[in-house]
Amino acid sequence: MKTPAELKYTKNDEWVRVEGDIAVIGITDYAQDQLSDIVFVEIVALEGDSLDKGETCAVIESVKAAADVYLPVGGEIIAINESLMDSPELVNEDPFGNAWLIKIKMSDLSQLESLMDADTYQKLERDH
Amino acid sequence: MYTPHTQADRDAMLKVIGVNELEDLFQCLPDKGKFPSLELPDGISEMEALDELQFISSVNETPQELVSFLGAGAYNHYIPAAVDSILRRSEFYTAYTPYQPEIAQGTLQAIFEYQSLIAALTGMDVANASHYDGATAVAEAVNMAYHNFRGKRRRIVLSNAVNPQYRETIQTYMKGMDLEFVGEDLDPEAGPDDLIELIDENTALVLVQYPDFFGRIFDLTKLSEAAHAQKALFSVHINPIALGLIKPPSEFDADIVTGEGQPLGIPMSFGGPYLGLFATKKQYVRKMAGRLAGETVDTHGNRGYVLTLNTREQHIRREHATSNICTNQGLIALAATVYLSLLGKSGLQELAKLNYHKAHYTADKISTVPGFIVNPVQPFFNEFVVHCPAPAEEINQHLLSNEILGGYDLAQVYPSQKYELLVAVTEMNTRAEIDYMVEILEEEYHD
Amino acid sequence: MTEKTIFELSRPGRKGIRFPAPDVPLTDLPKDFLRENLPLPEVSENEVVRHFTNISQLNHSVDNGFYPLGSCTMKYNPKINEETARLPGFAQIHPLQPVETVQGALGLMHETQQWLAEISGFHAVSLQPAAGAHGELTGVLIIRAYHDSRGDTKRIKMLVPDSAHGTNPASSAMSGMEIVQLPSDERGNIDLEALKTELDNTLAGIMITNPNTLGLFDENIVEACQLVHEHGGLVYGDGANMNALLGVYRPAETGIDVMHFNLHKTFSTPHGGGGPGSGPVGVSKELAEFLPSPLVVMTSEGDEQNPAFYDLLVPEKTIGRVKSFHGHFGVVVRAFTYMIRLGKNGLLGVSTHAVLNANYIQARVKDVYHIPYERLCMHEFVTEAVWEDAPGVRALDISKRLIDFGFHPPTNYFPLIVNEALMIEPTETETVETLDSFVDALLQIADEAKNNPDILHNAPTKAPFGRFDEVKAAKDLILRTQLPEEYGN
């Protein structure tokens, strides 16, 4: 299971890449593996929307399950990954790269402190 | 009985399990209340059961004994013999939900064909495998609109001319959701355009019936445009037989179409089981509750069908599912599928016209009786309102004493309409029956 | 082996059913509303019958063979029920007829309500809900209405065990409740300690299934119900597993306040490939006034000279309608026929033999298939279909291989709390020979899993079709026949 060291993680299997005051958000390799073949990605927010930490920003659907993706940090949505509409399988193939879900301009950088680092997240997985 | 075990079977099985008596299998139940003495009769033979049920059945009066002009949500239509002969195939009726597609292609293909037929009939992109009935289908439309806007829009514009039972069902279903319903206090004579001023930016759904509960056909173009101007969803509830003659709601750009499918080869059966038709536009398919069969291939490349998009459903999403629906109406949907296949394009057109002509003939004839006014401002299909010279209740009593079921007394659901009777006419009403009914009215109310 | 669809069989101009020519003068059709294009198939009657007959033969059904689907109760569907439901006096009556013209139907409904009440110990029963999930929604709405009527509007917390069927939390969510999940203990019962932490004044109630979805009679149920009642909550019972309790134990005894029945499981009405079912709801005396409207009641008892009289009543504090008309009358006739056929002894025989059959299979397989809870089961049991020395073999593979032996697989992957679950419910209508051949197949498959797993991974090979590509179905999303543009003109 890949767990890039430079990212931050949540116990709900989301990852965050911090780029200044922008957070790029996606789901982890572990999550896509659990879901297996992903058939649909629904991003429920629009560019320009302001959402709080913990709100559902996407629903990822496979033949086995439909999982909610919760925002690890709150803020204004500045970009959503539209290529996932036509190619949901990108989430299985490249969960940390091309399958980013949304980019958000963080409203409260202190929310990053409650996120896990890669080591903590990796240890967490075994208890799933 | 239906348990095949002999005493020898039981003894051998108990030995394998490792207990002495059948009662021992229930050790972990509390002693208090175990094996209660039920105050119920002993069992009887099949012959005796049939006898008893035949007697109970004979107490009821059917259209064989009473000429019926009752509609209001359930209709007496002809059911071709081939429908029931297919329904009686035990491969269809003793099978379960098709969770193992390799051994359920009969059921799955039938569902796929049902979906295709309903989509074609309603003019919409996709239909689900059915809801329980028209009322719950309409309630699910409201539910779908609510979830579509994630609870941010709470107004539902609901026509007063939607079947009152459906509106009651919606209220029950949506009680926990804190919605605002508008439109129900309008005059029942109002048309859909009177709803336009009620649509605002907080409106999730605009809902009408077509033909409406009173049988009237309205142009829904303006209303649809008004709904879409506010980005609300537009839902139309239909009568499937009428769609053999009149434009489907897709031509009014409906987002959701619901219907009561009972007229499609399903007996009236004192109210159920019936069939909830539900169809929508492609873009809303994931928001639609209920089962869906989708086409795919097996390992050998054979085309076949499976239940699909089920991760939206309760058994996966649990409390996050937008609806709790588990079943579809299975065998009832099959009946509609066979019925529509048997009638086909020309049969449904023919049937719809027959209903139309008979209803209009009846309306014209009733109008010739003094005091009875049938004054349709709008075109109507097979149902119409008669304004009577006496309370409709009294008219019905008089008709019943002459072995006629007159129609539905509208005062039961619209208290201001004491003198109004909703009369339905189908292909099952012969000219002789219609003339007889009018004769009886004339005798009593000639002046 | 691909069957054509009814649309593919269509040819322009073919006609199936014809109707009589109009015996009335014609009226002008409504010009502004005429439909131009009706894209329905055009096939002859013979072709329709042949088509549906042929596709029916692609199904496995109870009448073909063993169908041990846990929690579905796939028992034999008596044919006499099909006859009685079709009697014209039942099939041809309109639900809005004056009550004096349908006393037989109302009387039958009333008697069915009485039978269900007597069997379960509840005070009153409504036959209106159309299916189990519908009954659940009705029951939760009743609980909510009860609390609201007492001004207890804060009570919106509903406790649901982790072993519950998905419809339980879904029905609660639809009623606006907040769901809190409760774990099960090591014996498969409700975890009382976890329950105790949730007993506050926001508690609306708890939804329990008993026997639970593991097929076990919950040993903590009486105490759980007491605790919930003491803290002002109500208990909802999911009656899906009543096949273990007929004449054995009445659910109301344990303290359940409202429960739904599944006529299409316990009371032998056919599953129909997915419906129609019927989910009547039984309630305690206190909740009777909240039942859905309308309710069938006896307004006069009748005597030697006069029959009893029945009518439809609106309960005082009704939650309202949950569907149109009175419920699935056609299904109720079938269930009623079944009940009077069996009588009280027959009903007891159903449950004792259902439990006997399930324990027999469990006893014969338990050394090879791991049973997570070491107890006598009730009418069904769950096994964890995993073996250390057969890695890569999962419940799905075992299920597909069972198809090659002519059996419908058991329920897979439910309940969620058991890993690779297979839930087996034989029902009482099966012979010991059938059970033995099923056990033999299971044992052989266990052996194949270890020594020849490919046979499982490639299964089924003896069914009309092989495994289907579900990912393709979800991606391509072809949900109807594709029709050419001009079709239907």
XYZ file of N, CA, C and O in Angstrom, chain B residues 1-3 5 10 13 35 38-41 43-44 56-57 60-61 63 71 74 84 88-91 93-96 100 102-104 106-107 109 112-113 115-116 120-121 124-125 133 165 168 172-173 175 243 245-247 269-270 272 295-299 302-303 314 318 324 327-329 331 342 344-345 350 356-358 360 431, chain C residues 1-6 8 16-17 19 23 27-28 32-33 35 41 51 55-56 59-63 67 69 72 77 79 83 86 89 91-94 97 101-102 104-105 118 133-134 164 166-167 171 174 248 270 272-275 319 321 324-325 328-330 341 343-344 353 357 400 428-429 466-467 469 478-481 488-489:
640
model
N -50.065 -31.211 4.937
C -49.254 -30.030 5.245
C -48.052 -29.979 4.307
O -47.907 -30.804 3.424
N -47.228 -29.024 4.516
C -46.122 -28.832 3.573
C -44.773 -29.237 4.147
O -43.747 -29.065 3.494
N -44.747 -29.780 5.352
C -43.487 -30.287 5.895
C -43.460 -31.786 5.648
O -44.353 -32.511 6.078
N -41.488 -34.247 6.719
C -40.758 -35.134 7.632
C -41.606 -36.260 8.202
O -42.739 -36.047 8.638
N -37.243 -37.309 11.622
C -36.996 -36.456 12.787
C -35.998 -37.111 13.738
O -35.040 -36.478 14.192
N -32.494 -37.063 12.427
C -31.924 -35.716 12.395
C -31.576 -35.220 13.796
O -30.506 -34.647 14.012
N -43.770 -21.823 23.779
C -44.853 -22.694 23.304
C -46.212 -22.261 23.848
O -46.885 -23.021 24.549
N -52.101 -21.150 21.418
C -52.723 -20.143 20.560
C -54.208 -20.399 20.411
O -54.630 -21.535 20.165
N -54.997 -19.338 20.532
C -56.444 -19.507 20.367
C -56.798 -19.378 18.896
O -57.323 -18.358 18.442
N -56.446 -20.423 18.178
C -56.687 -20.466 16.742
C -57.268 -21.822 16.400
O -57.010 -22.806 17.101
N -58.040 -21.899 15.326
C -58.607 -23.195 14.956
C -57.533 -24.175 14.484
O -56.397 -23.796 14.170
N -55.991 -26.944 11.753
C -55.846 -26.884 10.313
C -56.957 -27.633 9.598
O -57.665 -28.440 10.187
N -57.128 -27.308 8.312
C -58.153 -27.981 7.512
C -57.546 -28.451 6.192
O -56.438 -28.033 5.834
N -66.508 -16.959 0.980
C -66.179 -15.560 1.308
C -66.166 -14.714 0.036
O -66.658 -13.585 0.000
N -65.573 -15.266 -1.017
C -65.493 -14.546 -2.287
C -66.881 -14.239 -2.838
O -67.132 -13.153 -3.374
N -68.837 -11.013 -1.977
C -68.488 -9.734 -2.597
C -69.174 -9.564 -3.945
O -69.375 -10.542 -4.666
N -69.504 -8.317 -4.285
C -70.152 -8.072 -5.573
C -69.160 -7.493 -6.570
O -68.536 -6.461 -6.315
N -67.968 -6.630 -10.897
C -68.583 -6.079 -12.102
C -69.455 -7.083 -12.860
O -70.138 -6.709 -13.808
N -63.692 4.706 -10.805
C -62.286 4.799 -11.210
C -61.512 5.348 -10.031
O -61.313 4.667 -9.049
N -58.138 3.311 -9.616
C -58.097 1.884 -9.969
C -59.154 1.670 -11.051
O -60.250 2.215 -10.940
N -51.973 -13.907 -17.506
C -51.963 -14.759 -16.329
C -51.259 -16.077 -16.597
O -50.633 -16.658 -15.709
N -48.297 -17.462 -14.167
C -48.432 -18.718 -13.423
C -47.262 -19.663 -13.659
O -47.217 -20.747 -13.124
N -46.289 -19.235 -14.461
C -45.107 -20.074 -14.628
C -44.305 -19.977 -13.331
O -43.855 -18.899 -12.939
N -44.084 -21.120 -12.699
C -43.448 -21.035 -11.381
C -41.996 -20.593 -11.461
O -41.452 -20.126 -10.471
N -41.364 -20.689 -12.628
C -39.997 -20.161 -12.738
C -39.993 -18.661 -12.485
O -38.995 -18.111 -12.040
N -42.775 -16.995 -10.713
C -43.351 -16.531 -9.456
C -42.746 -17.142 -8.205
O -42.873 -16.568 -7.126
N -42.035 -18.287 -8.338
C -41.415 -18.818 -7.115
C -39.923 -18.510 -7.053
O -39.203 -19.079 -6.231
N -39.472 -17.603 -7.901
C -38.064 -17.192 -7.844
C -37.935 -15.974 -6.940
O -38.911 -15.275 -6.685
N -36.724 -15.736 -6.496
C -36.482 -14.588 -5.622
C -35.924 -13.431 -6.445
O -35.799 -13.519 -7.671
N -28.423 -13.667 -8.111
C -27.467 -14.566 -8.773
C -27.810 -14.572 -10.254
O -28.563 -15.431 -10.728
N -26.572 -15.543 -12.960
C -26.353 -16.717 -13.823
C -27.585 -17.601 -13.903
O -27.777 -18.327 -14.891
N -28.384 -17.613 -12.851
C -29.579 -18.463 -12.834
C -30.850 -17.633 -12.669
O -31.851 -18.102 -12.155
N -30.798 -16.401 -13.126
C -31.975 -15.542 -12.990
C -32.190 -14.663 -14.212
O -32.793 -13.608 -14.124
N -34.153 -15.002 -16.603
C -35.575 -14.857 -16.919
C -36.109 -13.591 -16.263
O -36.662 -12.703 -16.911
N -35.921 -13.515 -14.956
C -36.369 -12.349 -14.208
C -35.658 -11.087 -14.677
O -36.285 -10.042 -14.883
N -34.081 -10.330 -17.550
C -34.446 -9.846 -18.877
C -35.849 -9.242 -18.850
O -36.115 -8.226 -19.503
N -35.539 -5.800 -17.490
C -34.923 -4.930 -18.495
C -35.956 -4.528 -19.547
O -36.041 -3.365 -19.954
N -36.756 -5.477 -19.978
C -37.788 -5.174 -20.966
C -38.859 -4.269 -20.376
O -39.356 -3.358 -21.048
N -38.377 -2.041 -17.997
C -37.762 -0.713 -17.956
C -37.822 -0.058 -19.340
O -38.135 1.133 -19.466
N -37.518 -0.844 -20.355
C -37.514 -0.321 -21.714
C -38.913 0.111 -22.139
O -39.083 1.160 -22.756
N -40.109 3.914 -22.931
C -40.680 4.213 -24.240
C -42.063 4.839 -24.095
O -42.392 5.820 -24.755
N -42.889 4.289 -23.218
C -44.254 4.775 -23.042
C -44.277 6.214 -22.516
O -45.068 7.038 -22.961
N -39.326 8.991 -21.499
C -38.165 9.370 -20.691
C -36.957 8.487 -21.024
O -37.070 7.509 -21.745
N -35.784 8.889 -20.454
C -34.557 8.150 -20.769
C -34.494 6.800 -20.070
O -34.023 5.818 -20.627
N -46.648 1.305 -5.720
C -47.871 1.769 -6.391
C -47.685 3.222 -6.805
O -46.614 3.794 -6.599
N -55.234 10.545 -2.347
C -54.522 9.489 -1.610
C -53.017 9.626 -1.810
O -52.229 9.328 -0.906
N -51.839 12.421 0.434
C -51.775 11.944 1.828
C -50.508 11.130 2.060
O -49.847 11.253 3.087
N -47.287 11.622 4.726
C -46.804 10.620 5.680
C -45.311 10.385 5.487
O -44.536 10.371 6.440
N -44.900 10.197 4.256
C -43.507 9.900 3.948
C -42.566 11.027 4.336
O -41.447 10.789 4.764
N -42.938 13.483 6.506
C -43.177 14.134 7.783
C -41.893 14.568 8.498
O -41.817 15.617 9.090
N -51.589 7.346 -22.272
C -50.397 7.628 -23.080
C -50.391 6.872 -24.402
O -49.493 7.057 -25.223
N -52.688 7.497 -26.387
C -53.372 8.483 -27.228
C -52.738 9.867 -27.150
O -52.578 10.533 -28.159
N -52.398 10.291 -25.913
C -51.937 11.674 -25.736
C -50.428 11.764 -25.566
O -49.770 10.770 -25.247
N -49.913 12.987 -25.796
C -48.470 13.227 -25.713
C -47.897 12.796 -24.373
O -48.471 13.108 -23.344
N -58.334 -6.246 -7.625
C -57.946 -6.945 -6.413
C -58.103 -6.152 -5.121
O -57.213 -6.153 -4.275
N -59.204 -5.422 -5.011
C -59.516 -4.666 -3.800
C -58.361 -3.776 -3.349
O -58.168 -3.563 -2.170
N -54.875 -3.891 -4.259
C -53.455 -4.211 -4.375
C -53.238 -5.700 -4.473
O -54.126 -6.461 -4.108
N -27.623 -3.928 -18.814
C -27.098 -4.914 -19.760
C -25.596 -5.077 -19.587
O -24.875 -4.125 -19.316
N -25.120 -6.298 -19.763
C -23.683 -6.562 -19.712
C -23.419 -7.881 -20.438
O -24.287 -8.360 -21.172
N -22.206 -8.434 -20.240
C -21.896 -9.730 -20.842
C -21.363 -10.683 -19.779
O -20.834 -10.243 -18.758
N -21.469 -11.987 -20.035
C -20.894 -12.961 -19.097
C -19.505 -13.377 -19.591
O -19.004 -12.853 -20.598
N -18.902 -14.354 -18.872
C -17.532 -14.750 -19.199
C -17.409 -15.350 -20.592
O -16.324 -15.410 -21.154
N -21.712 -13.804 -23.725
C -23.157 -13.743 -23.954
C -23.734 -12.470 -23.354
O -23.398 -12.100 -22.233
N -24.637 -11.838 -24.100
C -25.330 -10.683 -23.542
C -26.260 -11.150 -22.435
O -26.906 -12.201 -22.550
N -30.343 0.518 -0.029
C -30.271 0.420 1.427
C -29.310 -0.652 1.918
O -28.729 -0.522 2.989
N -27.191 1.840 3.661
C -27.867 1.790 4.963
C -28.495 3.154 5.264
O -29.310 3.616 4.481
N -35.550 3.757 1.564
C -35.371 2.449 2.196
C -35.844 1.315 1.307
O -35.825 0.162 1.710
N -37.649 -3.890 -2.220
C -38.259 -4.750 -3.213
C -38.669 -3.944 -4.444
O -38.660 -2.727 -4.429
N -39.038 -4.612 -5.516
C -39.842 -3.972 -6.548
C -41.097 -4.818 -6.631
O -41.267 -5.747 -5.838
N -41.999 -4.528 -7.519
C -43.226 -5.302 -7.545
C -43.126 -6.548 -8.436
O -44.139 -7.126 -8.806
N -43.505 -9.617 -9.864
C -44.479 -10.295 -10.713
C -45.480 -9.325 -11.322
O -45.987 -9.553 -12.429
N -48.248 -7.711 -25.476
C -49.400 -8.272 -26.193
C -50.167 -7.188 -26.950
O -50.638 -7.407 -28.057
N -48.968 -4.030 -27.658
C -48.062 -3.390 -28.605
C -48.570 -2.020 -29.003
O -49.558 -1.508 -28.487
N -47.899 -1.470 -29.969
C -48.213 -0.114 -30.395
C -49.663 0.006 -30.842
O -50.423 0.848 -30.355
N -55.405 1.539 -29.986
C -56.805 1.139 -30.162
C -57.552 1.197 -28.836
O -58.667 1.725 -28.759
N -61.552 6.539 -24.758
C -61.873 7.944 -25.015
C -63.289 8.089 -25.565
O -64.099 8.878 -25.078
N -63.593 7.288 -26.591
C -64.908 7.406 -27.226
C -66.022 7.025 -26.271
O -67.069 7.686 -26.219
N -65.836 5.962 -25.537
C -66.880 5.513 -24.604
C -67.118 6.546 -23.514
O -68.259 6.810 -23.128
N -66.615 9.777 -23.693
C -67.279 10.955 -24.255
C -68.738 10.683 -24.578
O -69.599 11.544 -24.389
N -72.130 -0.287 -24.535
C -73.109 0.757 -24.796
C -74.401 0.473 -24.040
O -75.025 1.389 -23.484
N -25.638 -18.029 -24.783
C -27.025 -18.190 -25.208
C -27.788 -16.888 -24.972
O -28.241 -16.616 -23.879
N -27.901 -16.102 -25.997
C -28.557 -14.807 -25.842
C -29.977 -14.858 -26.358
O -30.228 -15.320 -27.475
N -30.894 -14.399 -25.532
C -32.291 -14.320 -25.974
C -32.535 -12.929 -26.530
O -32.069 -11.948 -25.970
N -33.307 -12.847 -27.614
C -33.668 -11.530 -28.132
C -34.601 -10.851 -27.135
O -35.304 -11.500 -26.381
N -34.624 -9.513 -27.197
C -35.602 -8.800 -26.376
C -36.892 -8.689 -27.173
O -36.905 -8.873 -28.393
N -37.967 -8.337 -26.490
C -39.273 -8.234 -27.136
C -39.229 -7.162 -28.246
O -39.895 -7.277 -29.270
N -36.603 -6.552 -30.103
C -35.886 -7.124 -31.240
C -36.757 -8.092 -32.025
O -36.497 -8.372 -33.190
N -50.934 -8.121 -31.727
C -51.208 -9.139 -30.718
C -52.689 -9.137 -30.391
O -53.506 -9.637 -31.137
N -53.038 -8.495 -29.291
C -54.432 -8.469 -28.820
C -55.251 -7.443 -29.612
O -54.782 -6.354 -29.896
N -59.196 -5.464 -29.860
C -60.366 -5.094 -29.043
C -61.590 -4.991 -29.938
O -61.467 -4.857 -31.136
N -68.689 0.497 -29.966
C -70.135 0.339 -30.112
C -70.844 1.662 -29.829
O -72.052 1.715 -29.641
N -66.068 10.389 -31.084
C -65.879 11.803 -30.749
C -64.552 12.253 -31.340
O -63.611 11.464 -31.406
N -64.461 13.509 -31.752
C -63.186 14.026 -32.261
C -62.105 13.887 -31.207
O -62.302 14.214 -30.048
N -54.790 18.947 -30.046
C -53.558 19.546 -29.516
C -52.737 18.579 -28.679
O -51.613 18.892 -28.300
N -53.308 17.445 -28.369
C -52.601 16.553 -27.451
C -52.248 15.211 -28.048
O -51.744 14.336 -27.359
N -50.594 12.086 -29.583
C -49.244 11.553 -29.562
C -48.864 11.111 -30.967
O -49.620 10.395 -31.617
N -43.294 -2.340 -28.973
C -43.062 -3.425 -29.927
C -44.349 -3.857 -30.625
O -45.448 -3.581 -30.152
N -41.775 -16.158 -26.159
C -40.655 -15.366 -25.634
C -40.585 -15.472 -24.112
O -39.532 -15.795 -23.547
N -37.715 -17.386 -21.758
C -36.830 -16.746 -20.776
C -37.119 -17.240 -19.359
O -36.216 -17.309 -18.529
N -38.353 -17.639 -19.102
C -38.648 -18.138 -17.748
C -37.757 -19.337 -17.438
O -37.320 -19.532 -16.305
N -34.484 -19.289 -15.368
C -34.501 -19.038 -13.916
C -34.395 -20.318 -13.109
O -34.963 -21.343 -13.479
N -33.725 -20.213 -11.962
C -33.864 -21.230 -10.923
C -34.923 -20.712 -9.958
O -34.926 -19.538 -9.617
N -35.827 -21.548 -9.567
C -36.902 -21.117 -8.665
C -37.133 -22.194 -7.615
O -36.582 -23.295 -7.724
N -37.944 -21.885 -6.616
C -38.235 -22.866 -5.569
C -38.852 -24.125 -6.174
O -38.546 -25.243 -5.760
N -39.689 -23.945 -7.164
C -40.311 -25.114 -7.772
C -39.327 -25.954 -8.575
O -39.616 -27.102 -8.908
N -33.413 -23.751 -2.346
C -33.172 -22.300 -2.436
C -32.886 -21.764 -1.032
O -33.687 -21.037 -0.471
N -31.772 -19.439 0.753
C -31.380 -18.039 0.924
C -31.727 -17.572 2.326
O -32.890 -17.396 2.661
N -34.634 -15.019 3.748
C -35.671 -14.836 2.724
C -36.815 -15.836 2.848
O -37.880 -15.617 2.289
N -44.452 -22.568 -2.174
C -45.625 -21.700 -2.298
C -46.826 -22.543 -2.698
O -46.925 -22.974 -3.851
N -50.078 -24.136 -4.128
C -50.794 -23.745 -5.344
C -52.238 -23.355 -5.064
O -52.836 -22.597 -5.823
N -55.086 -20.247 -6.492
C -56.491 -20.389 -6.897
C -57.369 -19.414 -6.133
O -58.216 -18.731 -6.712
N -57.236 -15.737 -7.036
C -57.807 -15.424 -8.345
C -59.325 -15.533 -8.401
O -59.925 -15.258 -9.429
N -64.495 -12.946 -6.943
C -64.966 -12.127 -5.832
C -63.854 -11.449 -5.075
O -64.086 -10.573 -4.257
N -60.499 -10.931 -6.952
C -59.671 -10.272 -7.959
C -60.369 -9.116 -8.654
O -59.716 -8.193 -9.125
N -61.701 -9.159 -8.704
C -62.396 -8.172 -9.533
C -63.095 -7.076 -8.762
O -63.835 -6.295 -9.338
N -62.906 -7.005 -7.467
C -63.577 -5.949 -6.714
C -62.708 -4.699 -6.638
O -61.486 -4.768 -6.537
N -63.399 -3.551 -6.704
C -62.726 -2.253 -6.700
C -62.576 -1.782 -5.256
O -63.501 -1.922 -4.459
N -65.408 0.466 -3.650
C -66.813 0.059 -3.619
C -67.415 0.319 -2.245
O -66.712 0.253 -1.235
N -70.917 -3.808 -0.173
C -70.777 -4.715 -1.316
C -69.508 -5.560 -1.245
O -69.286 -6.400 -2.121
N -68.684 -5.328 -0.238
C -67.422 -6.070 -0.146
C -67.174 -6.621 1.258
O -66.041 -6.676 1.734
N -67.227 -9.591 2.307
C -66.374 -10.785 2.306
C -64.908 -10.384 2.399
O -64.137 -10.924 3.193
N -64.511 -9.412 1.565
C -63.114 -8.964 1.543
C -62.721 -8.334 2.874
O -61.654 -8.633 3.418
N -52.943 -12.867 17.147
C -52.895 -14.015 18.058
C -51.534 -14.714 17.991
O -50.958 -15.092 18.998
N -39.837 -3.567 4.088
C -39.229 -2.248 4.315
C -40.303 -1.190 4.527
O -40.135 -0.253 5.304
N -41.413 -1.351 3.836
C -42.533 -0.427 3.979
C -43.130 -0.535 5.377
O -43.490 0.454 6.001
N -28.017 -5.620 11.784
C -29.346 -5.385 11.202
C -29.336 -5.342 9.678
O -28.340 -4.989 9.052
N -30.062 -3.725 6.133
C -29.908 -2.321 5.715
C -31.187 -1.507 5.705
O -31.167 -0.291 5.892
N -32.323 -2.167 5.525
C -33.581 -1.421 5.516
C -33.870 -0.799 6.880
O -34.589 0.185 6.973
N -34.841 2.929 6.839
C -36.212 3.324 7.205
C -36.189 4.383 8.300
O -36.981 5.323 8.285
N -35.244 7.710 6.814
C -36.355 8.291 6.064
C -37.367 8.957 6.984
O -38.090 9.848 6.592
N -44.187 -20.930 18.802
C -43.043 -21.186 19.685
C -42.899 -20.062 20.697
O -42.697 -20.279 21.885
N -45.797 -15.999 -2.700
C -44.632 -16.113 -3.585
C -43.770 -14.856 -3.614
O -44.266 -13.756 -3.479
N -42.160 -13.927 -6.312
C -42.438 -13.291 -7.594
C -41.251 -12.665 -8.308
O -41.432 -11.769 -9.125
N -40.038 -13.110 -8.015
C -38.890 -12.506 -8.683
C -38.550 -11.132 -8.127
O -37.815 -10.360 -8.735
N -39.078 -10.820 -6.954
C -38.755 -9.543 -6.328
C -39.962 -8.827 -5.754
O -39.858 -7.737 -5.227
N -41.119 -9.405 -5.847
C -42.344 -8.819 -5.302
C -43.539 -9.366 -6.051
O -43.368 -10.059 -7.041
N -50.922 7.867 11.648
C -49.780 8.499 10.978
C -50.164 8.880 9.555
O -49.407 9.551 8.860
N -51.786 7.740 5.579
C -51.642 6.647 4.629
C -50.195 6.369 4.356
O -49.395 7.298 4.298
N -51.612 3.884 -1.450
C -53.009 4.025 -1.854
C -53.818 2.828 -1.350
O -53.267 1.759 -1.094
N -55.112 3.024 -1.188
C -56.057 1.966 -0.848
C -55.679 1.195 0.420
O -55.193 1.780 1.381
N -51.926 -4.852 0.141
C -51.825 -5.863 -0.910
C -52.809 -6.988 -0.673
O -52.445 -8.104 -0.277
N -54.068 -6.697 -0.957
C -55.151 -7.640 -0.664
C -54.901 -8.997 -1.323
O -55.135 -10.046 -0.722
N -54.432 -8.954 -2.569
C -54.189 -10.211 -3.289
C -53.181 -11.102 -2.574
O -53.268 -12.324 -2.603
N -55.332 -23.183 6.416
C -54.950 -24.551 6.066
C -54.145 -25.178 7.192
O -54.366 -26.289 7.615
N -53.638 -24.057 10.420
C -54.194 -24.052 11.768
C -53.083 -23.964 12.800
O -51.898 -23.916 12.469
N -53.459 -23.986 14.078
C -52.453 -23.723 15.097
C -51.370 -24.795 15.142
O -50.185 -24.487 15.329
N -39.995 -27.516 12.451
C -39.247 -28.197 11.383
C -38.270 -27.273 10.668
O -37.240 -27.711 10.165
N -34.432 -28.382 10.505
C -33.683 -28.452 9.252
C -32.408 -27.617 9.307
O -31.349 -28.042 8.856
N -20.977 -19.584 -6.183
C -21.072 -19.836 -7.627
C -20.889 -21.329 -7.935
O -21.495 -21.861 -8.852
N -38.811 -25.252 6.268
C -39.371 -26.514 6.758
C -39.880 -27.412 5.637
O -40.227 -28.571 5.888
N -39.970 -26.882 4.401
C -40.618 -27.685 3.355
C -39.633 -28.591 2.610
O -39.979 -29.173 1.585
N -22.419 -17.837 -17.492
C -21.291 -17.755 -16.582
C -21.378 -16.467 -15.781
O -22.385 -15.753 -15.834
N -20.305 -16.163 -15.028
C -20.324 -14.948 -14.217
C -20.418 -13.718 -15.120
O -19.859 -13.683 -16.213
N -20.106 -9.520 -15.928
C -19.224 -8.379 -15.696
C -20.054 -7.243 -15.095
O -20.702 -6.475 -15.819
N -26.405 0.627 -19.512
C -27.444 0.427 -20.528
C -28.668 -0.105 -19.786
O -28.720 -1.254 -19.383
N -29.652 0.769 -19.609
C -30.775 0.404 -18.751
C -32.059 0.199 -19.547
O -33.134 0.042 -18.984
N -31.949 0.237 -20.868
C -33.120 -0.008 -21.706
C -32.606 -0.414 -23.085
O -31.441 -0.159 -23.426
N -33.521 -1.017 -23.879
C -33.133 -1.366 -25.247
C -32.865 -0.098 -26.012
O -33.605 0.871 -25.917
N -41.441 3.374 -33.905
C -42.669 3.820 -33.258
C -43.434 4.861 -34.041
O -44.494 5.312 -33.617
N -42.908 5.266 -35.193
C -43.647 6.261 -36.001
C -44.787 5.611 -36.755
O -44.704 4.474 -37.174
